[in-house]
C-alpha positions as a LaTeX table, in Angstrom:
\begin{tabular}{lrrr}
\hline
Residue & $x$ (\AA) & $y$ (\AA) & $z$ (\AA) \\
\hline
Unk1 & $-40.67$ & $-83.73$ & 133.06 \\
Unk2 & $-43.03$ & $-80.46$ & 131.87 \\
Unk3 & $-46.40$ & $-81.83$ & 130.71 \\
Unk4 & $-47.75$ & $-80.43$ & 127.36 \\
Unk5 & $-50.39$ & $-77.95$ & 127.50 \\
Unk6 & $-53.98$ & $-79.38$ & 127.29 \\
Unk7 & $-56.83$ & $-77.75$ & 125.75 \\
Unk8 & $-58.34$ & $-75.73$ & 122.90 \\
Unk9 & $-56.09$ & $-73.39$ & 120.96 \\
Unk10 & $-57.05$ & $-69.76$ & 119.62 \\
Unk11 & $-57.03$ & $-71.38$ & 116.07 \\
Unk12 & $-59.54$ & $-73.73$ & 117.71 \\
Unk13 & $-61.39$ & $-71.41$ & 119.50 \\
Unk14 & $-61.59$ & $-69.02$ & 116.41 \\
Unk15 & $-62.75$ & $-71.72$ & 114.02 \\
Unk16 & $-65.73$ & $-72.69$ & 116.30 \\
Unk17 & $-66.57$ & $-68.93$ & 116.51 \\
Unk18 & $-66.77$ & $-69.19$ & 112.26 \\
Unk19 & $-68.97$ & $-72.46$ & 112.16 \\
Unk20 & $-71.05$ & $-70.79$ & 114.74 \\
Unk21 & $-71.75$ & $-67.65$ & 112.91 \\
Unk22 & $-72.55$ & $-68.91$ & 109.76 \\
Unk23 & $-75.13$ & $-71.27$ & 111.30 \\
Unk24 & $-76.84$ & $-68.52$ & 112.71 \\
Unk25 & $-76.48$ & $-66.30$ & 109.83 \\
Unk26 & $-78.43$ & $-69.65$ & 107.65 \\
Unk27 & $-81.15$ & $-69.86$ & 110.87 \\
Unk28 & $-81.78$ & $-66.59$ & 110.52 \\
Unk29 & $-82.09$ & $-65.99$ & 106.63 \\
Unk30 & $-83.87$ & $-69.04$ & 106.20 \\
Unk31 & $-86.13$ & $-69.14$ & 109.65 \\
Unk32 & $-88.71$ & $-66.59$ & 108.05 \\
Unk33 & $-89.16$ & $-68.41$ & 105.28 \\
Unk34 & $-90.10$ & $-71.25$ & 106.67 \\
Unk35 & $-92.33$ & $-69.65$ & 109.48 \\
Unk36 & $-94.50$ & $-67.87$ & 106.23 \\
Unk37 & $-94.88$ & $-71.52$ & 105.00 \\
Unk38 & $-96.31$ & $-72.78$ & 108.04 \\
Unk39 & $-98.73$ & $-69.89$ & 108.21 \\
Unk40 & $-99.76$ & $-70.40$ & 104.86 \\
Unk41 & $-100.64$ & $-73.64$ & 105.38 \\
Unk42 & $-102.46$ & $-73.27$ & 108.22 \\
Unk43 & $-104.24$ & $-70.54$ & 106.48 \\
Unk44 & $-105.04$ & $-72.80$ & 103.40 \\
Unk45 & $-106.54$ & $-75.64$ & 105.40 \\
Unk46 & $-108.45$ & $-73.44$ & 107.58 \\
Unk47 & $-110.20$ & $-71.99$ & 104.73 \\
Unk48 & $-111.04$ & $-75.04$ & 103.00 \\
Unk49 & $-112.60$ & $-75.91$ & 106.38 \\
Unk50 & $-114.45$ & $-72.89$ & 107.02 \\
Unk51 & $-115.64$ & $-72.45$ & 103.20 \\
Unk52 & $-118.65$ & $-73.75$ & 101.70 \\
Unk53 & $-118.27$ & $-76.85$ & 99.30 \\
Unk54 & $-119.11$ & $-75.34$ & 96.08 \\
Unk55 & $-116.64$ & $-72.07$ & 96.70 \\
Unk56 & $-115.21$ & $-71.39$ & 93.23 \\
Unk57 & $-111.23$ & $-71.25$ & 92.94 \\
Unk58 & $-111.60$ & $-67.85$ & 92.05 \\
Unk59 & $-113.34$ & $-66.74$ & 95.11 \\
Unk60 & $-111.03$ & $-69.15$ & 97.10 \\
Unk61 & $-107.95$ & $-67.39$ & 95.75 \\
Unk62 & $-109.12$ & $-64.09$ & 96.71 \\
Unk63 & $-110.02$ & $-64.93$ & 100.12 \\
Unk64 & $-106.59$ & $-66.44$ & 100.98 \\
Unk65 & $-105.03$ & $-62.92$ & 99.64 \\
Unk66 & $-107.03$ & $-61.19$ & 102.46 \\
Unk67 & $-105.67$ & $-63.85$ & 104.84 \\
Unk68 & $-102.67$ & $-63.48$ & 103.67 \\
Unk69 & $-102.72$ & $-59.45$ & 104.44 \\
Unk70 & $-104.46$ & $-60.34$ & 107.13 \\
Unk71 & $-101.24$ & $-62.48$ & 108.64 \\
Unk72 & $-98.14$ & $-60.31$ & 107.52 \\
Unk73 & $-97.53$ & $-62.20$ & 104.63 \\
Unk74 & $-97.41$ & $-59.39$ & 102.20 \\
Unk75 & $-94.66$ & $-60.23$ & 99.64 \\
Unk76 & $-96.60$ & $-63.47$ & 98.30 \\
Unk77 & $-99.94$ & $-63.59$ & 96.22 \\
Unk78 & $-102.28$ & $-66.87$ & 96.34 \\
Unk79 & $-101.36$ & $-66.97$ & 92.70 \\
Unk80 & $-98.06$ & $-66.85$ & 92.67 \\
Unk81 & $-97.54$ & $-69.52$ & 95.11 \\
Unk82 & $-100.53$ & $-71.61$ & 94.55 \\
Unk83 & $-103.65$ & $-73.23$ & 92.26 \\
Unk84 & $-106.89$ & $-74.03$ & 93.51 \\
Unk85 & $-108.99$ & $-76.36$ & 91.27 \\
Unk86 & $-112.05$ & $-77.94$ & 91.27 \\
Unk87 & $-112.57$ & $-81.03$ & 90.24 \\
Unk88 & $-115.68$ & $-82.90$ & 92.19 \\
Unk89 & $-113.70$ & $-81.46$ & 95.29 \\
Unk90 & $-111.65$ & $-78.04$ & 95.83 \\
Unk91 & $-107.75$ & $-79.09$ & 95.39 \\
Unk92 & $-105.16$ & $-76.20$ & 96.11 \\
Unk93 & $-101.61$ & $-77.03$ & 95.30 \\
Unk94 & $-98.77$ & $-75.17$ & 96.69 \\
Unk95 & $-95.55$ & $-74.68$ & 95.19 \\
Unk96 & $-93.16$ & $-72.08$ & 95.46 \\
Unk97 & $-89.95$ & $-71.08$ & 95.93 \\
Unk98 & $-87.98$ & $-68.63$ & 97.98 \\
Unk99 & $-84.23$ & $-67.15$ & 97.49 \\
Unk100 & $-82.70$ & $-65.59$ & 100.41 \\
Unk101 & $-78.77$ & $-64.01$ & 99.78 \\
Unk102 & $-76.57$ & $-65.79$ & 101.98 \\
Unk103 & $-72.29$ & $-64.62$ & 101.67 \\
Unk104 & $-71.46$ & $-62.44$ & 98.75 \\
Unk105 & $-72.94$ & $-64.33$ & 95.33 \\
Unk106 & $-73.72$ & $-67.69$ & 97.46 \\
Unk107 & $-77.82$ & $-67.71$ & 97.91 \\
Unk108 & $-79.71$ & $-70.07$ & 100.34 \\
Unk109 & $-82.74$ & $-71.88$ & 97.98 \\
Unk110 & $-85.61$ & $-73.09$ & 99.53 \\
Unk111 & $-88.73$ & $-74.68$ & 98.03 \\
Unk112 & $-92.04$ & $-75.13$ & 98.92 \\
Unk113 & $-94.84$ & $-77.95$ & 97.90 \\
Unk114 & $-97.96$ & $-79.32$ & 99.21 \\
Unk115 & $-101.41$ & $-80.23$ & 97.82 \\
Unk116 & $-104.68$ & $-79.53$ & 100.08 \\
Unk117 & $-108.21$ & $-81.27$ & 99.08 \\
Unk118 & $-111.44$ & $-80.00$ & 101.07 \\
Unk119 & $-112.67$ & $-83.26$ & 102.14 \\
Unk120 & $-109.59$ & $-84.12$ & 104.27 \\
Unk121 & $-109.55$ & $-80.63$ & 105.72 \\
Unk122 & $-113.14$ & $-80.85$ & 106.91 \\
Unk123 & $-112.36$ & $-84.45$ & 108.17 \\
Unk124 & $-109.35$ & $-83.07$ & 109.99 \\
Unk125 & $-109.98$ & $-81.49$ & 114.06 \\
Unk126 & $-107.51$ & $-79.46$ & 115.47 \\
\hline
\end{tabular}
């Protein structure tokens, strides 16, 4: 009696090869993204930390532009992505979106919120 062939196919083999690229294609289109949010977050909290507390939201914005050229994030503007008010405290909230193309018309959307207040930043240690 002949015993029936065990293992993967080349169909098999060939669909895992497709599932694999198109997770890496998606880590790699969205990865970026996400690593500019993390750095503008860090940014954000370490300038509420290190500012005075009476910096105006004006002067607050146009600090986090230089940090933001300062950090190779030079296709977003403080405000585009976020608002800094002040209200008894400095509040900054962050919301944004970002659209990376994915396969053909398909596009990956990713969006992007937080709100920052000065007093918990300068409460915060690293």
């Amino acid at each position: 009696m002949r015993q029936s062939q065990q293992g993967a196919s080349y169909i098999a083999f060939l669909f895992a090869a497709i599932l694999f690229a198109i997770a890496v294609k998606a880590a790699v289109a969205i990865w970026p993204a996400y690593w500019d949010d993390k750095i503008i977050d860090m940014q954000i909290q370490g300038l509420l930390k290190d500012s005075p507390t009476d910096i105006t939201p004006t002067k607050f914005a146009m600090e986090m532009d230089k940090r933001f050229d300062m950090n190779g994030i030079r296709d977003l503007r403080f405000k585009d992505i976020g608002v800094a008010t002040y209200k008894g405290d400095l509040i900054v909230k962050k919301k944004y979106e970002v659209r990376k193309p994915f396969v053909l018309n398909l596009s990956l959307l990713m969006t992007f919120e937080k709100t920052f207040d000065q007093k918990t930043a300068k409460l915060q240690t690293d």
